[in-house]
Tab-separated table of C-alpha atoms in Angstrom:
chain	number	residue	atom	x	y	z
A	185	MET	CA	-165.733	74.593	76.922
A	186	ARG	CA	-162.397	72.889	77.699
A	187	LYS	CA	-159.641	73.711	75.969
A	188	TYR	CA	-156.882	71.081	74.923
A	189	VAL	CA	-153.201	72.193	75.549
A	190	THR	CA	-149.847	70.343	74.628
A	191	LEU	CA	-146.442	71.573	75.443
A	192	PHE	CA	-143.304	70.689	73.696
A	193	GLY	CA	-139.706	71.848	74.224
A	194	CYS	CA	-136.332	70.955	75.732
A	195	THR	CA	-136.073	69.920	79.579
A	196	GLY	CA	-135.673	72.726	81.497
A	197	CYS	CA	-137.256	75.385	79.285
A	198	GLY	CA	-140.350	75.723	81.691
A	199	LYS	CA	-143.104	73.528	80.134
A	200	SER	CA	-143.970	72.174	83.756
A	201	SER	CA	-144.546	75.540	85.272
A	202	ILE	CA	-146.724	76.616	82.430
A	203	ALA	CA	-148.646	73.413	82.875
A	204	ASN	CA	-149.010	73.797	86.677
A	205	MET	CA	-150.289	77.587	86.202
A	206	LEU	CA	-152.971	76.421	83.861
A	207	VAL	CA	-154.413	73.562	85.811
A	208	GLN	CA	-153.542	74.930	89.162
A	209	GLY	CA	-153.578	78.722	88.726
A	210	ASP	CA	-150.236	78.854	90.574
A	211	ILE	CA	-147.034	76.884	91.289
A	212	TYR	CA	-145.755	75.791	94.624
A	213	ARG	CA	-142.730	74.700	96.036
A	214	ASN	CA	-143.909	71.212	96.644
A	215	ASN	CA	-147.022	69.133	95.483
A	216	ASN	CA	-147.506	70.559	92.069
A	217	LYS	CA	-149.464	68.495	89.502
A	218	PHE	CA	-146.641	68.357	87.153
A	219	THR	CA	-143.191	67.853	88.556
A	220	ILE	CA	-140.784	71.012	88.187
A	221	GLY	CA	-137.339	69.819	87.741
A	222	HIS	CA	-134.330	72.118	88.643
A	223	GLY	CA	-131.420	69.741	88.358
A	224	ALA	CA	-129.051	68.927	85.439
A	225	GLU	CA	-131.173	65.877	84.754
A	226	GLY	CA	-134.763	66.551	83.410
A	227	GLU	CA	-137.666	65.280	85.537
A	228	THR	CA	-140.219	65.191	83.206
A	229	VAL	CA	-139.927	61.599	81.874
A	230	ARG	CA	-143.350	60.961	80.255
A	231	VAL	CA	-146.452	62.218	78.745
A	232	ARG	CA	-148.698	63.522	81.539
A	233	SER	CA	-152.035	64.993	81.649
A	234	TYR	CA	-154.379	66.709	83.942
A	235	PHE	CA	-157.451	68.464	83.462
A	236	THR	CA	-159.773	71.088	85.090
A	237	GLU	CA	-163.208	72.743	83.667
A	238	LYS	CA	-161.080	75.208	81.584
A	239	TYR	CA	-158.015	73.180	80.436
A	240	GLN	CA	-156.907	69.820	79.837
A	241	VAL	CA	-152.872	69.983	79.539
A	242	PHE	CA	-150.254	67.179	78.274
A	243	ASP	CA	-147.013	67.917	79.297
A	244	MET	CA	-144.108	66.120	77.096
A	245	VAL	CA	-141.487	64.174	77.553
A	246	GLY	CA	-138.323	66.123	78.191
A	247	LEU	CA	-136.285	66.447	74.923
A	248	GLY	CA	-132.771	67.335	74.012
A	249	GLU	CA	-130.951	65.605	76.714
A	250	PRO	CA	-127.592	64.174	76.240
A	251	SER	CA	-127.790	60.296	76.200
A	252	SER	CA	-126.510	59.894	79.657
A	253	HIS	CA	-129.664	61.594	81.031
A	254	LEU	CA	-132.981	60.196	81.885
A	255	VAL	CA	-134.423	60.408	78.590
A	256	SER	CA	-132.618	60.619	75.118
A	257	HIS	CA	-133.811	62.924	72.522
A	258	LYS	CA	-134.585	59.923	70.319
A	259	LYS	CA	-136.386	58.135	72.981
A	260	ALA	CA	-138.459	61.070	74.140
A	261	ALA	CA	-139.329	61.570	70.542
A	262	LYS	CA	-140.502	57.987	69.966
A	263	THR	CA	-142.866	58.363	73.176
A	264	VAL	CA	-144.503	61.671	71.979
A	265	ARG	CA	-145.017	60.261	68.666
A	266	ASN	CA	-146.563	56.975	69.937
A	267	TYR	CA	-148.701	58.661	72.423
A	268	PHE	CA	-150.658	61.005	70.276
A	269	SER	CA	-150.935	58.217	67.493
A	270	ASP	CA	-152.561	56.069	70.136
A	271	HIS	CA	-154.852	58.568	71.590
A	272	GLN	CA	-155.933	60.480	68.587
A	273	LEU	CA	-156.541	63.702	70.559
A	274	LEU	CA	-158.165	66.994	69.825
A	275	LEU	CA	-155.924	69.850	70.366
A	276	ASN	CA	-156.711	73.698	70.569
A	277	TYR	CA	-153.584	74.919	71.346
A	278	ILE	CA	-149.980	73.491	70.404
A	279	PHE	CA	-147.238	75.242	72.500
A	280	TYR	CA	-143.555	75.255	71.298
A	281	VAL	CA	-141.771	76.197	74.625
A	282	GLN	CA	-138.257	78.079	74.526
A	283	ARG	CA	-136.600	79.699	77.306
A	284	LYS	CA	-135.547	83.443	76.885
A	285	GLY	CA	-131.924	83.603	75.638
A	286	ARG	CA	-129.747	82.757	72.680
A	287	ILE	CA	-131.221	80.319	70.211
A	288	SER	CA	-129.119	77.535	69.652
A	289	GLU	CA	-128.474	75.175	66.706
A	290	GLU	CA	-130.097	72.461	69.274
A	291	ASP	CA	-133.137	74.560	69.646
A	292	VAL	CA	-133.624	75.027	65.891
A	293	LYS	CA	-133.537	71.089	65.336
A	294	MET	CA	-135.883	70.723	68.643
A	295	PHE	CA	-138.371	73.042	66.462
A	296	LYS	CA	-137.781	71.047	63.522
A	297	LEU	CA	-138.735	67.880	65.304
A	298	PHE	CA	-141.838	69.755	66.954
A	299	LYS	CA	-143.140	70.614	63.368
A	300	GLU	CA	-142.448	66.997	62.103
A	301	THR	CA	-144.267	65.480	65.328
A	302	PHE	CA	-147.417	67.745	64.977
A	303	LYS	CA	-147.683	68.107	61.202
A	304	GLY	CA	-151.133	69.116	60.061
A	305	GLY	CA	-151.596	71.412	63.222
A	306	GLU	CA	-149.713	74.290	62.221
A	307	LYS	CA	-152.608	76.693	62.359
A	308	ASN	CA	-152.670	75.736	66.181
A	309	PHE	CA	-148.884	76.505	66.627
A	310	ILE	CA	-148.073	79.057	69.418
A	311	ILE	CA	-144.388	79.981	70.463
A	312	ILE	CA	-144.257	80.434	74.161
A	313	ILE	CA	-141.169	82.103	75.521
A	314	THR	CA	-140.418	81.630	79.305
A	315	HIS	CA	-138.728	83.795	81.847
A	316	SER	CA	-139.551	86.869	79.575
A	317	LYS	CA	-141.610	89.917	79.226
A	318	PRO	CA	-143.253	91.407	76.125
A	319	GLY	CA	-140.533	93.871	75.738
A	320	TRP	CA	-137.863	91.159	75.308
A	321	ILE	CA	-139.954	89.672	72.634
A	322	THR	CA	-140.402	92.873	70.733
A	323	ASP	CA	-136.779	93.538	70.675
A	324	ASN	CA	-135.746	89.942	69.627
A	325	LEU	CA	-138.847	89.398	67.257
A	326	GLU	CA	-136.731	89.158	64.196
A	327	ILE	CA	-134.387	86.296	65.394
A	328	ILE	CA	-137.187	84.448	66.722
A	329	ARG	CA	-139.147	84.736	63.664
A	330	LYS	CA	-136.064	83.807	61.655
A	331	ASN	CA	-135.467	80.410	63.712
A	332	PHE	CA	-139.063	79.622	64.453
A	333	GLY	CA	-141.400	80.934	61.850
A	334	ASN	CA	-144.209	83.266	61.841
A	335	TYR	CA	-146.365	81.771	64.637
A	336	PRO	CA	-147.990	83.849	67.522
A	337	ILE	CA	-145.664	84.461	70.312
A	338	ILE	CA	-146.550	84.919	73.954
A	339	SER	CA	-143.976	85.773	76.679
A	340	VAL	CA	-144.324	84.222	80.214
A	341	ASP	CA	-142.573	84.608	83.561
A	342	PHE	CA	-143.463	82.269	86.529
A	343	PRO	CA	-140.815	82.779	89.056
A	344	LEU	CA	-140.715	80.489	92.232
A	345	THR	CA	-138.192	81.691	94.820
A	346	ASP	CA	-136.498	79.627	97.305
A	347	GLU	CA	-136.130	82.772	99.621
A	348	ASP	CA	-138.321	83.019	102.746
A	349	GLU	CA	-138.648	86.935	102.628
A	350	ASP	CA	-142.274	87.938	102.283
A	351	ASP	CA	-141.553	90.732	99.990
A	352	ILE	CA	-139.823	88.417	97.412
A	353	ILE	CA	-142.616	85.850	97.614
A	354	ALA	CA	-145.068	88.486	97.247
A	355	SER	CA	-143.309	90.005	94.281
A	356	ASP	CA	-143.155	86.741	92.685
A	357	LYS	CA	-146.802	85.730	93.386
A	358	ARG	CA	-147.815	89.189	91.516
A	359	LYS	CA	-145.413	88.318	88.532
A	360	ARG	CA	-146.868	84.882	88.093
A	361	VAL	CA	-150.610	86.192	88.158
A	362	GLN	CA	-149.783	88.990	85.808
A	363	SER	CA	-148.097	86.460	83.466
A	364	LEU	CA	-150.905	83.843	83.703
A	365	GLN	CA	-153.415	86.607	82.854
A	366	ARG	CA	-151.183	87.688	79.610
A	367	LEU	CA	-151.143	83.946	78.456
A	368	GLU	CA	-154.842	83.388	78.736
A	369	ASP	CA	-155.447	86.699	77.310
A	370	GLY	CA	-153.439	85.702	74.332
A	371	LEU	CA	-154.899	82.342	74.053
A	372	SER	CA	-158.391	83.972	74.229
A	373	GLU	CA	-157.518	86.229	71.267
A	374	LEU	CA	-156.553	83.542	69.173
A	375	LYS	CA	-159.708	81.683	69.204
A	376	TYR	CA	-158.085	78.467	67.717
A	377	SER	CA	-160.677	75.504	66.818
A	378	ALA	CA	-159.626	72.035	68.111
A	379	VAL	CA	-157.918	69.916	65.488
A	380	GLU	CA	-157.094	66.109	65.298
A	381	LEU	CA	-153.776	65.209	64.110
A	382	GLU	CA	-153.000	62.249	62.316
A	383	VAL	CA	-149.501	61.781	64.395
A	384	LEU	CA	-147.807	58.547	62.892
A	385	SER	CA	-146.357	56.242	65.612
A	386	SER	CA	-142.566	55.136	65.193
A	387	THR	CA	-143.634	51.995	63.428
A	388	GLN	CA	-145.711	53.648	61.071
A	389	ILE	CA	-143.099	56.128	60.239
A	390	ILE	CA	-140.703	53.135	59.391
A	391	GLU	CA	-143.470	51.419	57.462
A	392	LYS	CA	-143.841	54.975	55.368
A	393	LYS	CA	-140.179	54.866	54.516
A	394	VAL	CA	-140.631	51.315	53.654
A	395	SER	CA	-143.373	52.210	51.235
A	396	LYS	CA	-141.557	54.410	49.137
A	397	ILE	CA	-139.060	51.942	48.304
A	398	VAL	CA	-141.529	49.327	47.656
A	399	SER	CA	-143.846	51.708	45.629
A	400	ILE	CA	-141.344	51.616	42.435
A	401	ILE	CA	-141.724	47.867	42.288
A	402	PRO	CA	-144.306	47.268	39.465
A	403	ILE	CA	-147.739	45.728	40.393
A	404	ALA	CA	-146.506	44.595	43.787
A	405	GLY	CA	-145.714	48.227	44.778
A	406	SER	CA	-149.177	49.259	43.916
A	407	LEU	CA	-150.989	46.466	45.845
A	408	TYR	CA	-148.890	47.343	48.651
A	409	GLN	CA	-150.117	50.917	48.697
A	410	LEU	CA	-153.620	49.828	48.184
A	411	ILE	CA	-153.540	47.157	51.325
A	412	ALA	CA	-151.664	50.007	53.290
A	413	SER	CA	-154.760	52.353	52.723
A	414	GLY	CA	-156.816	50.122	54.246
A	415	VAL	CA	-154.875	49.536	57.040
A	416	TYR	CA	-154.684	53.273	57.948
A	417	TYR	CA	-158.286	53.728	57.459
A	418	LYS	CA	-158.888	51.105	60.186
A	419	LEU	CA	-156.265	52.743	62.405
A	420	GLY	CA	-158.466	55.871	62.148
A	421	LYS	CA	-155.897	57.787	59.903
A	422	PRO	CA	-157.958	58.985	56.943
A	423	LYS	CA	-155.556	61.365	55.404
A	424	HIS	CA	-152.756	58.951	55.076
A	425	ALA	CA	-155.378	56.406	54.091
A	426	LYS	CA	-156.196	58.759	51.293
A	427	GLU	CA	-152.602	59.454	50.352
A	428	ARG	CA	-152.079	55.673	50.009
A	429	LEU	CA	-155.228	55.149	47.804
A	430	ILE	CA	-154.224	57.834	45.514
A	431	ASP	CA	-150.686	56.506	45.249
A	432	GLY	CA	-152.258	53.010	44.614
A	433	ILE	CA	-154.605	53.884	41.888
A	434	ILE	CA	-151.960	55.892	40.156
A	435	GLY	CA	-149.756	52.918	40.448
A	436	VAL	CA	-152.118	50.412	39.222
A	437	THR	CA	-153.143	52.874	36.209
A	438	LEU	CA	-149.364	52.965	35.329
A	439	ASP	CA	-149.019	49.212	35.691
A	440	VAL	CA	-151.907	48.513	33.144
A	441	ILE	CA	-150.245	51.137	30.663
A	442	ILE	CA	-146.736	49.249	30.964
A	443	VAL	CA	-148.472	45.766	30.635
A	444	SER	CA	-150.382	46.874	27.724
A	445	PHE	CA	-147.003	47.672	25.731
């Protein structure tokens, strides 16, 4: 049965290499399914997906870049939210990809955005540390947990040399094969069931903020919540629809009590 995987993380953290290993079984200098960026500016600029019999992989827009680069943090986050809101996808594994090294404030902010974007899918979260081995994870487990929470962690290392020496090429190949096996073994052990997330689009997030303001207005606020509930049901977001319905019913009840007095 095909497993559905999404990758989320800063540009340059290794998302595209992971995606290629899952759908190709290896990575190459050229002609990869997912573009591997090595420059200062991120080359992953949109949500892209490829599938095999084993996996369908979604490579997220490059995140955490300066505004001068191809994709700003804000624009990238908006693209991710809108994509998952529109497609209503089932996901088995939700990867947060972090490159080995010191965890910065920007990394912590990015993880917070990751949690907000994929809220409701926490039980399927996995932290992937790239360019690392299991021993490094063990040595740094406390600091990783402190910043990213108590989620499963898998180390991967998919080197791709620019050298033409056969020994180096063969060594890198062995490392990639071993790392892919470790990744797939880790995923198999977790046995996550697929979840369908109710990711709100950017427009719906704005609407949600507006509703908090409108809800304090007697009668009109209650009617707004009830109408919004119906809209969310039509959009295929029953959890949010139920929340609005409950808020609307409570509001109507309070309105009746106030009017009675």
